[in-house]
mmCIF file of C-alpha atoms in Angstrom:
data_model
loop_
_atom_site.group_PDB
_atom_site.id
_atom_site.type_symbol
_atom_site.label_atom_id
_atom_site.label_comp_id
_atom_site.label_asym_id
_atom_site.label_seq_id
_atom_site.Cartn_x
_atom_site.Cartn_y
_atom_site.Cartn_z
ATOM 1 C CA UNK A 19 174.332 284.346 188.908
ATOM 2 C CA UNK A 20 173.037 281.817 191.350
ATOM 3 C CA UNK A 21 174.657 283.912 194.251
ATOM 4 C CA UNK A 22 172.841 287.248 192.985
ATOM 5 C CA UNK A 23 169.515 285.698 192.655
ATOM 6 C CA UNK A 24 169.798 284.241 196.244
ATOM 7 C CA UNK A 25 171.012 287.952 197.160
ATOM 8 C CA UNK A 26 168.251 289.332 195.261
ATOM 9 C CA UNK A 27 165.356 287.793 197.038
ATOM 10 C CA UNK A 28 167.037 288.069 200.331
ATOM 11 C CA UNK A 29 167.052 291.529 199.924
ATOM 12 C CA UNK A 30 163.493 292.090 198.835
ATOM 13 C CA UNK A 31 162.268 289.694 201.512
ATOM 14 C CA UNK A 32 160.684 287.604 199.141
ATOM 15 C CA UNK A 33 158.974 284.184 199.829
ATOM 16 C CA UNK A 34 157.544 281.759 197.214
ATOM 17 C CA UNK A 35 158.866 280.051 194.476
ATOM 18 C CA UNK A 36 160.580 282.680 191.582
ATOM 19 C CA UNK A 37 162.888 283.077 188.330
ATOM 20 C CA UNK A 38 165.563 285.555 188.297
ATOM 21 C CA UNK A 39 166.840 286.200 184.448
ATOM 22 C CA UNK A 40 169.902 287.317 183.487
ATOM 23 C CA UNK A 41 171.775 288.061 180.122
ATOM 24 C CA UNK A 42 175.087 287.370 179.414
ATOM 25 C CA UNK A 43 177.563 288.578 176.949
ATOM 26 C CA UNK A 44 180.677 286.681 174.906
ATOM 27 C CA UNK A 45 183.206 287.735 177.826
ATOM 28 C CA UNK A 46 180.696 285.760 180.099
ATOM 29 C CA UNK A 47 179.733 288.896 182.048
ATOM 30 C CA UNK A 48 175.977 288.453 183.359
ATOM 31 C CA UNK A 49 173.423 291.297 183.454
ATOM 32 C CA UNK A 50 169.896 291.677 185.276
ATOM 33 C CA UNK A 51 167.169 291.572 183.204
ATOM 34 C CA UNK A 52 164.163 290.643 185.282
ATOM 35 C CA UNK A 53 162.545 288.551 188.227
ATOM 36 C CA UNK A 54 158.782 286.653 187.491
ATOM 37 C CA UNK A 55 157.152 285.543 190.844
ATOM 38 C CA UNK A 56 156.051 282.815 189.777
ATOM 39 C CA UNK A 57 157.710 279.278 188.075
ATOM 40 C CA UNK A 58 158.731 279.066 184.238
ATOM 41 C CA UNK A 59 158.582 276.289 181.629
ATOM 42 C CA UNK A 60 161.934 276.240 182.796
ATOM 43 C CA UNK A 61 161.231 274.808 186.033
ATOM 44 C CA UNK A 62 161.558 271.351 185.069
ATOM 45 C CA UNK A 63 165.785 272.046 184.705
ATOM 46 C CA UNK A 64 165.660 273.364 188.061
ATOM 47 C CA UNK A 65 164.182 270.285 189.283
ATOM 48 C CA UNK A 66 166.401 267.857 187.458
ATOM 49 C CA UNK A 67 170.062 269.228 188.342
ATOM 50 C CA UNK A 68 168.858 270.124 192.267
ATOM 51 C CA UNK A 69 166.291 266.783 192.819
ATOM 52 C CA UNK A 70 163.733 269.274 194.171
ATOM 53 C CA UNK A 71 160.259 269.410 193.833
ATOM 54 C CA UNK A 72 159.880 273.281 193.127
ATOM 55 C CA UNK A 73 156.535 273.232 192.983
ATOM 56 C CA UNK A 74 156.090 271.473 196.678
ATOM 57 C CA UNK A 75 158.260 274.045 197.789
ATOM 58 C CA UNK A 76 156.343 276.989 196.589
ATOM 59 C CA UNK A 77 152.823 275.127 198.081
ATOM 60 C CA UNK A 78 154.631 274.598 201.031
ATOM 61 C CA UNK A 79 156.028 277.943 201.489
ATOM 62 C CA UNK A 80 152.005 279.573 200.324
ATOM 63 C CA UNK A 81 151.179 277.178 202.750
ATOM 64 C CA UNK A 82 153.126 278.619 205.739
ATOM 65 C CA UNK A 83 155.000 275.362 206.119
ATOM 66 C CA UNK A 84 158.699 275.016 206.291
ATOM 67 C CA UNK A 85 161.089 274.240 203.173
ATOM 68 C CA UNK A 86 162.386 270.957 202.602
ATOM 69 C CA UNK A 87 165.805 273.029 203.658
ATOM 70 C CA UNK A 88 166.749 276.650 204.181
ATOM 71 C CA UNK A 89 170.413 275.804 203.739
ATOM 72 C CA UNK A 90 171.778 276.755 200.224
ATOM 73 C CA UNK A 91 174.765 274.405 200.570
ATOM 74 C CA UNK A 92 172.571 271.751 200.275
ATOM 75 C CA UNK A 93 171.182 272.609 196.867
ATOM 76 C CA UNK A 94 173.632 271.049 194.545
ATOM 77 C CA UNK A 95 174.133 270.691 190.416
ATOM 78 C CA UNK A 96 173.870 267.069 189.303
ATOM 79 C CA UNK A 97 174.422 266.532 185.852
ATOM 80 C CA UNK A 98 172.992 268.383 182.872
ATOM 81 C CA UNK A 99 169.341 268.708 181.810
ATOM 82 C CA UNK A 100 168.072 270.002 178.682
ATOM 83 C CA UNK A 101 164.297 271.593 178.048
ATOM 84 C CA UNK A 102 162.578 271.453 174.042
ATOM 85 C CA UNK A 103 159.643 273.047 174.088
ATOM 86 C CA UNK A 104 157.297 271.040 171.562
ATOM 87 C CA UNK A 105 154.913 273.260 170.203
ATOM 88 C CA UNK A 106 152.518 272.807 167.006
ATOM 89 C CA UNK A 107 153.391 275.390 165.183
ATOM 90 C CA UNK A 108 155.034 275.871 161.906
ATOM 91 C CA UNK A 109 159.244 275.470 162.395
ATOM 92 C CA UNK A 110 159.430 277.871 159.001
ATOM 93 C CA UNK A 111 156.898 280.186 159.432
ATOM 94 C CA UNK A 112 156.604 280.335 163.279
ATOM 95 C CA UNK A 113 153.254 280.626 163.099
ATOM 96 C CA UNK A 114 150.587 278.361 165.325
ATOM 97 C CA UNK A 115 149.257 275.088 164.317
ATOM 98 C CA UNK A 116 145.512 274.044 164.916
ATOM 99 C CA UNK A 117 143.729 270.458 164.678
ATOM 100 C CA UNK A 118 143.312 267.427 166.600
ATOM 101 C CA UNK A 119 146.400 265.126 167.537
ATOM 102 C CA UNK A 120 145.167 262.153 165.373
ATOM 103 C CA UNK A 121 148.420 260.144 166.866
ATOM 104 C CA UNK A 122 150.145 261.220 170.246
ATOM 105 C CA UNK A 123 153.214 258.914 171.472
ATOM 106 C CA UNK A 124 155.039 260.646 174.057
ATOM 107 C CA UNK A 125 158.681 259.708 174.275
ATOM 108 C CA UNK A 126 159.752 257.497 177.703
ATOM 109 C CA UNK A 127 163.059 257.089 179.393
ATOM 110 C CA UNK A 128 166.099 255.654 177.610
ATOM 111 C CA UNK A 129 169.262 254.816 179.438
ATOM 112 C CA UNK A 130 168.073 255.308 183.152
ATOM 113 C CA UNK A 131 164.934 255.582 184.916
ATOM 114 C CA UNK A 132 163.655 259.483 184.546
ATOM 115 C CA UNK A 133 166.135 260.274 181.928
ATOM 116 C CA UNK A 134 163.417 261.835 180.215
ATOM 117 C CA UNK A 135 160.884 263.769 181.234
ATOM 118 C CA UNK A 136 157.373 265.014 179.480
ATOM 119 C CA UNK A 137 155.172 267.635 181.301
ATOM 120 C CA UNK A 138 152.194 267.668 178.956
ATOM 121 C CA UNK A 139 148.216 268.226 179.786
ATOM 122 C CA UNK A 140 147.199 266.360 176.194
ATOM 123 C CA UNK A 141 146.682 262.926 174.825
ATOM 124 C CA UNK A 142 146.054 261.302 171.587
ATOM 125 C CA UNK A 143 142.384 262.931 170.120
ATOM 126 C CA UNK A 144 142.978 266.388 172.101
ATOM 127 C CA UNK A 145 142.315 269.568 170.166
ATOM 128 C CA UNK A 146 144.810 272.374 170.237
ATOM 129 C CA UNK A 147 142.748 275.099 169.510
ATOM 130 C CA UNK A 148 143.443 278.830 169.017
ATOM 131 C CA UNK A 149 142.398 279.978 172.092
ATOM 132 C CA UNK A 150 145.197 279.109 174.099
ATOM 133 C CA UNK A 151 148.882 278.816 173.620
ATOM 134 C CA UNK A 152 149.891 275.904 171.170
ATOM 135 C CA UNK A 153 152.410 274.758 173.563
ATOM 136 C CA UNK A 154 152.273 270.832 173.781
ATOM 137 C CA UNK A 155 154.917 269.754 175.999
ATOM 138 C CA UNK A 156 158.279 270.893 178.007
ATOM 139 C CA UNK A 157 160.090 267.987 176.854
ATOM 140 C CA UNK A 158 163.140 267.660 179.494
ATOM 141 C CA UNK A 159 165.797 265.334 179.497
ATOM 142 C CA UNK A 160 169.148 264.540 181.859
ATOM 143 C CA UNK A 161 172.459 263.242 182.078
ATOM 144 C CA UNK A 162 175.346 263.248 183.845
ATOM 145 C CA UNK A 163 177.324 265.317 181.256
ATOM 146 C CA UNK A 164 176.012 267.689 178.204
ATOM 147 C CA UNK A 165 176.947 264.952 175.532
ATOM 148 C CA UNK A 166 174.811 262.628 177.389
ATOM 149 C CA UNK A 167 171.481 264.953 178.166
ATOM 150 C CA UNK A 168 172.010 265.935 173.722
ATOM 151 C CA UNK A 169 172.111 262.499 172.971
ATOM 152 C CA UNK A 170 169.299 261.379 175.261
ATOM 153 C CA UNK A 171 166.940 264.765 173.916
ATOM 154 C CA UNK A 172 168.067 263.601 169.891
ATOM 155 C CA UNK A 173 166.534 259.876 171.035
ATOM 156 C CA UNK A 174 164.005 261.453 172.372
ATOM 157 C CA UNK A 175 162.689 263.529 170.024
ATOM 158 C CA UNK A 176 163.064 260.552 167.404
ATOM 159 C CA UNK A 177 161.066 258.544 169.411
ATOM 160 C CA UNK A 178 158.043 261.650 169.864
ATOM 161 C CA UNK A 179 154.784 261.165 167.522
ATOM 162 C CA UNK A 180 152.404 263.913 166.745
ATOM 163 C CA UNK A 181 150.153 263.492 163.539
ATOM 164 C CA UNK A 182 147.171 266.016 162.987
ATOM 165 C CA UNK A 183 149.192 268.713 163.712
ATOM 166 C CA UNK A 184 152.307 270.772 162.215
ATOM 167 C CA UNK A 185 154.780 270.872 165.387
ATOM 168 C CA UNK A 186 158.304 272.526 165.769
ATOM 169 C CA UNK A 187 160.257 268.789 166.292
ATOM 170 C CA UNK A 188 161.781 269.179 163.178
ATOM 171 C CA UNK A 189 163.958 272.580 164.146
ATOM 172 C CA UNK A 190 164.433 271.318 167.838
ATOM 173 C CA UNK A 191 165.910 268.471 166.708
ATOM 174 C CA UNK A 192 168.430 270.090 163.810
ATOM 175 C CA UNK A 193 169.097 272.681 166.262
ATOM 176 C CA UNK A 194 170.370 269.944 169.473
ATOM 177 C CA UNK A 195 172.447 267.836 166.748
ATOM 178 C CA UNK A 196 174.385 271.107 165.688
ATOM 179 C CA UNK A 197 177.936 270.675 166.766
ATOM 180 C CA UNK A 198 177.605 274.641 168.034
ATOM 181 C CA UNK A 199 174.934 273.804 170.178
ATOM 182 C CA UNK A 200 177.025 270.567 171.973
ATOM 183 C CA UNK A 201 180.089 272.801 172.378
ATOM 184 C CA UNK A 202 177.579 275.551 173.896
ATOM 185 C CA UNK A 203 178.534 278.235 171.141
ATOM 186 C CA UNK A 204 174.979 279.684 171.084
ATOM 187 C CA UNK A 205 173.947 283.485 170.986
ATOM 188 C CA UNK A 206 170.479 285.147 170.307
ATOM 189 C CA UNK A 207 171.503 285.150 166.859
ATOM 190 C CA UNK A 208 171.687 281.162 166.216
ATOM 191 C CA UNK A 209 168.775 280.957 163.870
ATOM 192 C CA UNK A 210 169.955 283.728 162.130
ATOM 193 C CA UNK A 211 173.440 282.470 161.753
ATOM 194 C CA UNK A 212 172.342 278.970 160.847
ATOM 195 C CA UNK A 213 169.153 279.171 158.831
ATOM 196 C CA UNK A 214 169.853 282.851 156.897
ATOM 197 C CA UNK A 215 167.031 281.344 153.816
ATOM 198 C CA UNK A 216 165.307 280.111 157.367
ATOM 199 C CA UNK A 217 164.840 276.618 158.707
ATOM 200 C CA UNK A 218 163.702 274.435 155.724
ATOM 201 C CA UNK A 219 164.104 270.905 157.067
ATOM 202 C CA UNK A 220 167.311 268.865 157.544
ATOM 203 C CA UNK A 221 169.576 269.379 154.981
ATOM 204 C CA UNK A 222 171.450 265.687 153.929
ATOM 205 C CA UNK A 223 175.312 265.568 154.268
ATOM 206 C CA UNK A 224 177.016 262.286 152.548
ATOM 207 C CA UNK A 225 176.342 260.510 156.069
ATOM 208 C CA UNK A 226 172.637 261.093 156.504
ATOM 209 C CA UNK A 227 172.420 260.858 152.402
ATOM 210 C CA UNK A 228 173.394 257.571 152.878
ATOM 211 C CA UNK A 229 171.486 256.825 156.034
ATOM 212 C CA UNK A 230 167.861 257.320 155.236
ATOM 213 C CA UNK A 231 168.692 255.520 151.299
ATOM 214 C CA UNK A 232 169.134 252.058 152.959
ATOM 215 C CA UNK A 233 167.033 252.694 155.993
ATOM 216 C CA UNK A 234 164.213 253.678 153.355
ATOM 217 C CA UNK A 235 165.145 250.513 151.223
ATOM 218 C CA UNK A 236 164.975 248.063 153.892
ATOM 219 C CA UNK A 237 161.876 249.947 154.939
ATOM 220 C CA UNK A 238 160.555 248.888 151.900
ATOM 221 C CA UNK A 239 162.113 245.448 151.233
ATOM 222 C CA UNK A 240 159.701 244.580 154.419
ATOM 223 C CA UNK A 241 156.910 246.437 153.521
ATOM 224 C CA UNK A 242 156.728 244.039 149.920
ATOM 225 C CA UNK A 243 157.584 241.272 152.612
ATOM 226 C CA UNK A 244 154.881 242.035 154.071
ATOM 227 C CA UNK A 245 151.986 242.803 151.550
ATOM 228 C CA UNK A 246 153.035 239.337 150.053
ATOM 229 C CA UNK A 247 152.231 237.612 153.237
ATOM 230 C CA UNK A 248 155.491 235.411 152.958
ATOM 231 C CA UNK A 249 158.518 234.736 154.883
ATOM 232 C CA UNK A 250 160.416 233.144 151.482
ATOM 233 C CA UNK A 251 161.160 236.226 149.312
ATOM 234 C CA UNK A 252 164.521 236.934 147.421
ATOM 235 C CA UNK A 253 167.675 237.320 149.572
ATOM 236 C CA UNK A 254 167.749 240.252 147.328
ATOM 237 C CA UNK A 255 166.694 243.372 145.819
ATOM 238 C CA UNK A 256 167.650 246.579 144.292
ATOM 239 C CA UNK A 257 165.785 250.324 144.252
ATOM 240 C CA UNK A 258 166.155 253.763 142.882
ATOM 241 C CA UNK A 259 165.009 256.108 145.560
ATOM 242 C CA UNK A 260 164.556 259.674 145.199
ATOM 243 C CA UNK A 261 165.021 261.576 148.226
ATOM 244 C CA UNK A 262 163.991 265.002 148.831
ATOM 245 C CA UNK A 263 167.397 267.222 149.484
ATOM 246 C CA UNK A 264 165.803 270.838 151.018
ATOM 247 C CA UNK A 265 167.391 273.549 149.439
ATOM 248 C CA UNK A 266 167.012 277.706 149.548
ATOM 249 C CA UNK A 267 165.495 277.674 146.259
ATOM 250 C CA UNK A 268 163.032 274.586 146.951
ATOM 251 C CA UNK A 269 163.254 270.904 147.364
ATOM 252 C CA UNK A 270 165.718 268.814 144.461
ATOM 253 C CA UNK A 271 165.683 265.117 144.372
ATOM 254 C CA UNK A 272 168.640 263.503 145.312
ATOM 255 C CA UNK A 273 168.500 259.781 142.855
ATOM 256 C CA UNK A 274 170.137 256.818 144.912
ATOM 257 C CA UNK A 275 170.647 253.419 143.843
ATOM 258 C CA UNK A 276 170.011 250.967 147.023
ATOM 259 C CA UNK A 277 171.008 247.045 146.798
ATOM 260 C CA UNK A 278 170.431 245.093 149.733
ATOM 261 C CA UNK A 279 170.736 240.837 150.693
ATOM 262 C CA UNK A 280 169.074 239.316 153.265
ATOM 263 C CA UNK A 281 171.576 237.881 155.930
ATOM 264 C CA UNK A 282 169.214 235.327 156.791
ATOM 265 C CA UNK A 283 167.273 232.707 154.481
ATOM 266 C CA UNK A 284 163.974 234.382 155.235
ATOM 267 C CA UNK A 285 162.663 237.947 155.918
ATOM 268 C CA UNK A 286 161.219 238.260 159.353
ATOM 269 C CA UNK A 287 157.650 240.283 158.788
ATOM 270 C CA UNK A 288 158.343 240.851 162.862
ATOM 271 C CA UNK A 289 160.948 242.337 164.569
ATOM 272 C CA UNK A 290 164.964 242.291 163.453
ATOM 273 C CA UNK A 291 166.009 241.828 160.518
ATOM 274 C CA UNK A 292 169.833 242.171 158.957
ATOM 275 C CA UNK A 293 170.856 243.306 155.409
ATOM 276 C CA UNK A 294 174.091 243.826 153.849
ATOM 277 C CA UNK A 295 173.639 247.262 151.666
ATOM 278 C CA UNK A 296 174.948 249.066 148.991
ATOM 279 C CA UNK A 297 174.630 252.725 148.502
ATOM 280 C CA UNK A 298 175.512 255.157 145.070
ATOM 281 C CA UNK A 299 174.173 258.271 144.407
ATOM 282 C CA UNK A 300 174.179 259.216 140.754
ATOM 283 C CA UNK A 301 175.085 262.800 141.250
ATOM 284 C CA UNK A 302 178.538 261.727 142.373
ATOM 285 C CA UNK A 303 178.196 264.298 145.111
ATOM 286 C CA UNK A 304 178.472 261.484 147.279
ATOM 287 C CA UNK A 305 180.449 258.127 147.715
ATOM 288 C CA UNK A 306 179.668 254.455 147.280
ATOM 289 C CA UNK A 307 179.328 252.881 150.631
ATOM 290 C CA UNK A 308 178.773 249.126 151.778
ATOM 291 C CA UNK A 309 177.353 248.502 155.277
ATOM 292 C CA UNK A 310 175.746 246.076 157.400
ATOM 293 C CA UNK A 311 172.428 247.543 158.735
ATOM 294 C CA UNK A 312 169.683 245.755 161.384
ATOM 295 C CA UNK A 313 166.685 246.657 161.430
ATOM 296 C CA UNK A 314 163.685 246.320 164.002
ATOM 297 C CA UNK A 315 160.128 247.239 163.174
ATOM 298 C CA UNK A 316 157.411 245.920 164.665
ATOM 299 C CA UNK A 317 154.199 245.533 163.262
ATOM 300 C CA UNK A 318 151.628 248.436 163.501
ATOM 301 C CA UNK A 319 154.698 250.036 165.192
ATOM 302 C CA UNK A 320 155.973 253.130 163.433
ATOM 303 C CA UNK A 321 159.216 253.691 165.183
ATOM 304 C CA UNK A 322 162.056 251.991 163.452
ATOM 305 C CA UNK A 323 164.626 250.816 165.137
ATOM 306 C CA UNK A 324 168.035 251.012 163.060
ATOM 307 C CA UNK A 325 171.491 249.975 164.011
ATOM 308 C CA UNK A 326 173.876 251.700 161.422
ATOM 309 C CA UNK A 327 177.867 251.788 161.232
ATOM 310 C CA UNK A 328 177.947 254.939 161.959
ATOM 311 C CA UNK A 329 175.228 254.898 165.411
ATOM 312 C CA UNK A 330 171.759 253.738 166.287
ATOM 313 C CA UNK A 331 169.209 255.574 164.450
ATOM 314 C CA UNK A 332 165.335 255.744 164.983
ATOM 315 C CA UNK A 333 163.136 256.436 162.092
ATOM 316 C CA UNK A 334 159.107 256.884 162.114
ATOM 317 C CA UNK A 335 157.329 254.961 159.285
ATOM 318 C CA UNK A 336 154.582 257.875 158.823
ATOM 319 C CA UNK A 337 151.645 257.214 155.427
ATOM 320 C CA UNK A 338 152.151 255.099 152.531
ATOM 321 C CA UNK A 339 151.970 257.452 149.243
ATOM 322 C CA UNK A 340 151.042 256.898 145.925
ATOM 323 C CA UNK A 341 154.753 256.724 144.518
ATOM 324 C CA UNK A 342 156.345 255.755 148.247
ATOM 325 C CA UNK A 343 156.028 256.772 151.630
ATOM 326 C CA UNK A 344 156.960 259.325 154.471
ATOM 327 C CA UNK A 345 159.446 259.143 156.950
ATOM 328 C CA UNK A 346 160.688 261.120 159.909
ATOM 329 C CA UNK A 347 163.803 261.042 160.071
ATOM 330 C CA UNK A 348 166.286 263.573 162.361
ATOM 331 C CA UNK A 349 163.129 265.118 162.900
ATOM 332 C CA UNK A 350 162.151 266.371 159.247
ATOM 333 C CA UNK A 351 159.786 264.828 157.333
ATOM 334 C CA UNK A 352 161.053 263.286 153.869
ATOM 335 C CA UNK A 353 158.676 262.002 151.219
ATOM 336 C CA UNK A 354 160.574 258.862 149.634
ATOM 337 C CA UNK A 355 159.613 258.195 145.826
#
């Protein structure tokens, strides 16, 4: 494809910085579709696996100035880069969000300097009005192999904060944890094929079932910790939790029954903090588990920090609510009674 776009504007003479798309079926066979003069959101991709600045080149080239090289052999692939394109608008619907961004954190680099990558023209109290796309940022994020660009754009998107608005993170992030999407099995029917009800929210499995019941009890084992203004509380505490389990037919509360003890003699109202917990769901869906969990959560912070048996996990402490609170977690937002 690369070969035929290079062939392409060779052929037409054309100068200036362009995108050549192409569509390509299940035998891997590639077909023209069309050629934009101009750069796409894509751009950023470009820019990541190549190390050029595309948009340089195309001033440079409007400018009558010569390219940083005219030798093709020297623009080479390095890595993997991914693209989400945050948006506020309605993941179930698809239909445009409006408001002011009451809270804006943009997500920064994780395992390497630049490994992630926001082009946004918005900060925290900007309006996204209806007079102009509701596109809020080509979030864009690299590796040196596809495993490592998915995990880095799954941190990332744990670690992005947008309140005032309804935004799309929830499906971006579902859809770049699917096991189809890692192995590259994706077609223009994905949504289709994955969400046929359409895209509710993260559905629990046993694992994240039993991930945001003792991240949301240690959530609030602090919380008390900390409305009691006291670093001496009880090593130990139970909780029912109901969590909300997204269904077809509407949302069913899934009961768990959380235990959790205090590694340490008193609860730190800052920072880390390690439990030992117990998990059992009464629907017997899903088994008893015991783990060791530490957690980090800063104050006035709402990204938690959670190191789990099975990975590192980030959860966003969102609003207190009358029965509970609300969590982000895996990019859907669960209400926690």
């Amino acid at each position: 494809m690369g070969e035929q776009a290079v062939a392409l504007a060779r052929n037409v003479g054309y100068n200036s910085a362009g995108t050549v798309e192409f569509l390509v079926d299940k035998q891997r066979n590639f077909y023209f579709l069309e050629m934009n003069t101009r750069l796409q959101v894509e751009h950023p991709i470009t820019e990541y696996i190549t190390g050029f600045d595309l948009v340089e080149e195309m001033i440079r080239s409007a400018s009558g100035l010569e390219l940083t090289t005219k030798d093709q052999s020297k623009v080479e692939i390095n890595g993997w880069a991914i693209e989400s394109r945050v948006y506020a608008e309605d993941p179930e619907k698809y239909l445009p969000s409006i408001g002011t961004l009451s809270k804006y954190v943009e997500p920064r680099s994780w395992k390497t300097e630049n490994d992630v990558r926001c082009d946004s023209g918005i900060n925290e109290g900007s309006e996204i009005s209806m007079y102009y796309d509701p596109m809020i940022c080509k979030l864009s994020t690299h590796g040196p192999t596809r495993a490592d660009a998915i995990a880095t754009m799954n941190h990332a998107l744990d670690q992005y904060l947008i309140k005032g608005v309804t935004h799309n993170i929830p499906l971006l992030r579902d859809v770049v944890s699917s096991s189809d999407f890692a192995s590259g099995r994706i077609t223009t029917a994905f949504l289709d094929d994955h969400y046929p009800h359409g895209f509710k929210g993260h559905k629990l499995t046993s694992e994240t079932a039993e991930q945001l019941a003792t991240a949301s009890a240690a959530l609030q084992f602090i919380r008390q910790a900390r409305e009691s203004y006291t670093h001496v509380a009880s090593r130990s505490a139970s909780y029912v939790l109901l969590l909300p389990q997204l269904q077809p037919d509407g949302v069913h509360k899934l009961e768990a029954r959380v235990t959790l003890t205090l590694d340490s003699e008193t609860v730190s109202l800052q920072g880390a903090n390690t439990f030992t917990v117990s998990t059992e769901f009464t629907n017997g869906e899903y088994a008893s588990t015991t783990n060791t969990l530490k957690v980090v959560w800063d104050v006035d912070m709402p990204f938690v920090e959670i190191k789990h048996a099975s990975g590192d996990l980030t959860v966003q402490f969102l609003d207190p609510l009358p029965l509970g609170f609300r969590v982000q977690f895996l990019g859907t937002k669960f209400d926690i009674d």
